[in-house]
Structure formats: C-alpha cells, structure tokens
Coordinates of N, CA and C in Angstrom, one line a residue:
G5 N 98.7 108.1 156.9 CA 100.0 108.2 157.1 C 100.7 109.5 157.9
V6 N 101.4 109.4 158.8 CA 102.3 110.1 159.9 C 103.4 111.7 159.1
Q7 N 103.2 111.5 157.3 CA 104.1 112.3 157.5 C 103.8 112.9 155.8
G8 N 104.3 114.9 156.2 CA 103.5 116.1 155.6 C 103.7 116.5 156.5
P9 N 103.1 117.7 156.6 CA 103.6 118.9 157.9 C 102.6 118.4 158.5
W10 N 103.5 119.2 160.1 CA 102.7 119.1 161.1 C 103.3 121.1 161.7
V11 N 102.0 120.8 162.3 CA 102.1 122.6 163.6 C 102.5 121.9 164.9
I12 N 103.1 122.4 165.7 CA 104.3 121.7 167.0 C 103.9 123.3 167.4
G13 N 104.5 123.4 168.4 CA 104.6 124.7 169.3 C 104.5 126.0 168.0
G14 N 103.1 126.4 167.2 CA 103.3 127.0 166.7 C 103.8 127.2 165.2
R15 N 105.3 126.5 165.1 CA 105.5 126.3 164.0 C 105.3 125.1 163.4
T16 N 105.6 125.1 161.7 CA 104.7 124.3 160.7 C 106.4 123.2 160.6
Y17 N 106.6 121.8 161.0 CA 108.0 120.8 160.5 C 106.7 119.9 159.5
T18 N 107.9 119.8 158.4 CA 107.5 118.5 158.0 C 108.3 117.3 158.2
V19 N 107.1 116.6 158.3 CA 107.6 115.3 158.6 C 107.3 114.2 157.2
D20 N 108.7 113.4 157.3 CA 109.3 112.7 156.3 C 109.7 110.6 156.0
A21 N 110.2 110.0 156.5 CA 110.0 109.0 156.2 C 111.6 108.6 156.6
K22 N 112.2 109.6 156.7 CA 112.9 109.5 157.8 C 112.6 110.4 159.2
T23 N 112.1 110.4 159.9 CA 111.7 111.7 160.2 C 111.8 110.0 161.8
L24 N 112.3 110.3 163.2 CA 112.3 109.2 163.7 C 111.0 110.1 164.4
L25 N 110.0 108.3 165.0 CA 109.0 108.9 166.2 C 109.3 107.9 167.3
V26 N 109.4 108.9 168.8 CA 109.9 107.9 170.3 C 108.3 108.3 170.2
L27 N 108.0 107.4 171.5 CA 106.7 106.8 172.2 C 107.1 106.4 173.3
K28 N 107.9 106.6 173.8 CA 108.1 106.0 175.2 C 107.6 106.9 176.1
K29 N 107.1 108.4 176.1 CA 105.9 108.8 177.2 C 105.2 108.7 176.4
G30 N 104.4 107.7 176.0 CA 102.5 108.4 175.9 C 102.8 108.1 173.9
N31 N 101.5 108.3 173.5 CA 101.8 108.2 172.1 C 101.0 110.1 171.0
L32 N 101.5 109.7 169.8 CA 100.7 110.7 169.1 C 100.0 111.4 169.4
A33 N 99.2 112.4 169.7 CA 98.0 113.1 169.5 C 98.2 114.4 169.9
L34 N 96.9 115.1 169.2 CA 97.1 116.5 169.5 C 97.1 117.0 170.4
N35 N 97.6 118.0 170.5 CA 97.9 118.9 171.7 C 99.5 118.0 172.6
A36 N 99.4 116.9 173.0 CA 100.7 115.8 173.0 C 101.8 116.9 173.4
C37 N 102.0 116.2 173.9 CA 103.3 117.2 175.2 C 105.0 116.7 173.8
V38 N 105.0 117.1 173.4 CA 106.6 116.6 171.9 C 108.0 117.7 172.1
E39 N 109.3 117.1 172.2 CA 109.9 117.7 171.6 C 110.6 117.2 170.1
V40 N 110.9 118.4 169.3 CA 111.4 118.1 167.9 C 112.5 118.2 167.9
E41 N 114.0 117.8 166.8 CA 114.4 117.6 166.6 C 114.7 117.9 164.9
S42 N 115.1 118.9 164.7 CA 115.5 118.7 163.6 C 117.1 119.7 162.4
S43 N 117.7 119.8 161.7 CA 118.5 120.7 161.4 C 119.0 121.5 160.6
A44 N 120.2 122.4 161.7 CA 120.5 123.9 161.8 C 119.9 124.1 159.6
S45 N 120.8 123.1 159.1 CA 120.4 123.5 158.1 C 118.9 123.4 156.8
N46 N 117.9 122.9 158.4 CA 116.8 122.8 157.0 C 116.1 122.7 158.5
P47 N 115.9 123.5 159.1 CA 114.9 123.7 160.6 C 113.6 123.7 160.7
T48 N 113.3 123.6 159.2 CA 111.7 123.6 158.7 C 111.8 121.5 159.0
L49 N 112.7 120.7 158.6 CA 112.3 119.4 158.4 C 112.6 118.8 159.9
A50 N 111.7 117.6 160.3 CA 112.0 117.6 161.5 C 112.7 115.8 161.2
T51 N 113.7 116.1 162.7 CA 114.4 115.3 162.0 C 113.8 113.5 163.2
K52 N 113.3 114.1 164.4 CA 113.1 113.5 165.3 C 111.8 114.2 166.7
I53 N 110.6 113.1 166.5 CA 109.9 113.8 167.0 C 109.7 112.9 168.2
A54 N 109.9 113.6 169.6 CA 109.7 112.3 170.7 C 108.4 112.8 171.5
T55 N 107.9 112.0 172.4 CA 107.1 112.5 173.0 C 107.3 112.8 174.5
K56 N 106.3 113.7 174.9 CA 106.8 113.6 177.1 C 106.1 113.8 177.8
S57 N 105.9 114.2 178.5 CA 105.3 114.0 180.1 C 105.0 115.0 179.8
A58 N 103.4 115.2 180.7 CA 103.2 116.4 180.6 C 104.0 117.7 181.6
D59 N 104.8 116.7 183.5 CA 105.2 117.7 184.0 C 106.2 118.5 183.0
D60 N 107.4 118.6 180.9 CA 108.3 118.2 181.4 C 107.7 119.0 179.9
C61 N 106.9 119.8 179.2 CA 106.3 120.6 179.2 C 105.7 121.9 180.5
S62 N 106.2 122.5 180.6 CA 105.7 123.6 181.3 C 104.9 125.2 180.8
T63 N 104.2 125.0 180.0 CA 104.1 126.4 179.0 C 102.8 125.3 178.5
G64 N 103.1 124.4 178.3 CA 102.1 123.4 177.5 C 102.2 123.0 175.7
Q65 N 103.7 124.3 176.1 CA 103.8 124.5 174.4 C 105.3 122.8 174.3
A66 N 105.0 122.4 172.9 CA 105.8 121.8 172.2 C 108.1 122.0 172.7
A67 N 108.7 121.6 172.7 CA 110.4 122.6 172.3 C 110.8 121.6 171.5
A68 N 111.2 123.1 170.7 CA 111.8 122.3 169.9 C 113.4 122.8 168.9
R69 N 114.4 122.1 168.8 CA 115.9 122.8 169.4 C 116.2 121.7 167.4
A70 N 117.6 122.6 167.0 CA 117.9 122.7 166.2 C 118.9 122.1 166.4
R71 N 119.8 120.7 165.4 CA 121.7 119.9 165.5 C 122.1 120.3 164.4

C-alpha cells in the first residue's frame, strides 16, 4: 500500500489512511513533482499530497506547507 514513510523534498513524512492523495496532474511516482500539506501540530504527518505539473516545481523539489 501507500501508507508508511515517504521522503519528499529531503524530508520524511508519514502517510496514513487519512492522507488525501490528489492525482490531478499525474501519477505518484519516484521523483514526481508534488505538494505536501501537514498540520502545524504534527508537521511530519502528511494530510494531503497532490501531484503538480513539472512547471510548478521550478527547482525539481517538492513543495511543503504546514496548515
């Protein structure tokens, strides 16, 4: 399955059954461009991971933000 530790942009996030996966701009794959959202109270737990187009990742790294 997809649950467990994921390394995104050099940071390790935990993906669990509640993590929302949004695949509007491609499939999740190694080196895919993604955006990660996490809660401010637990910044290593991914609440949402969304694929992005390559143009959205200017440095080739994932974007991460805490909510």
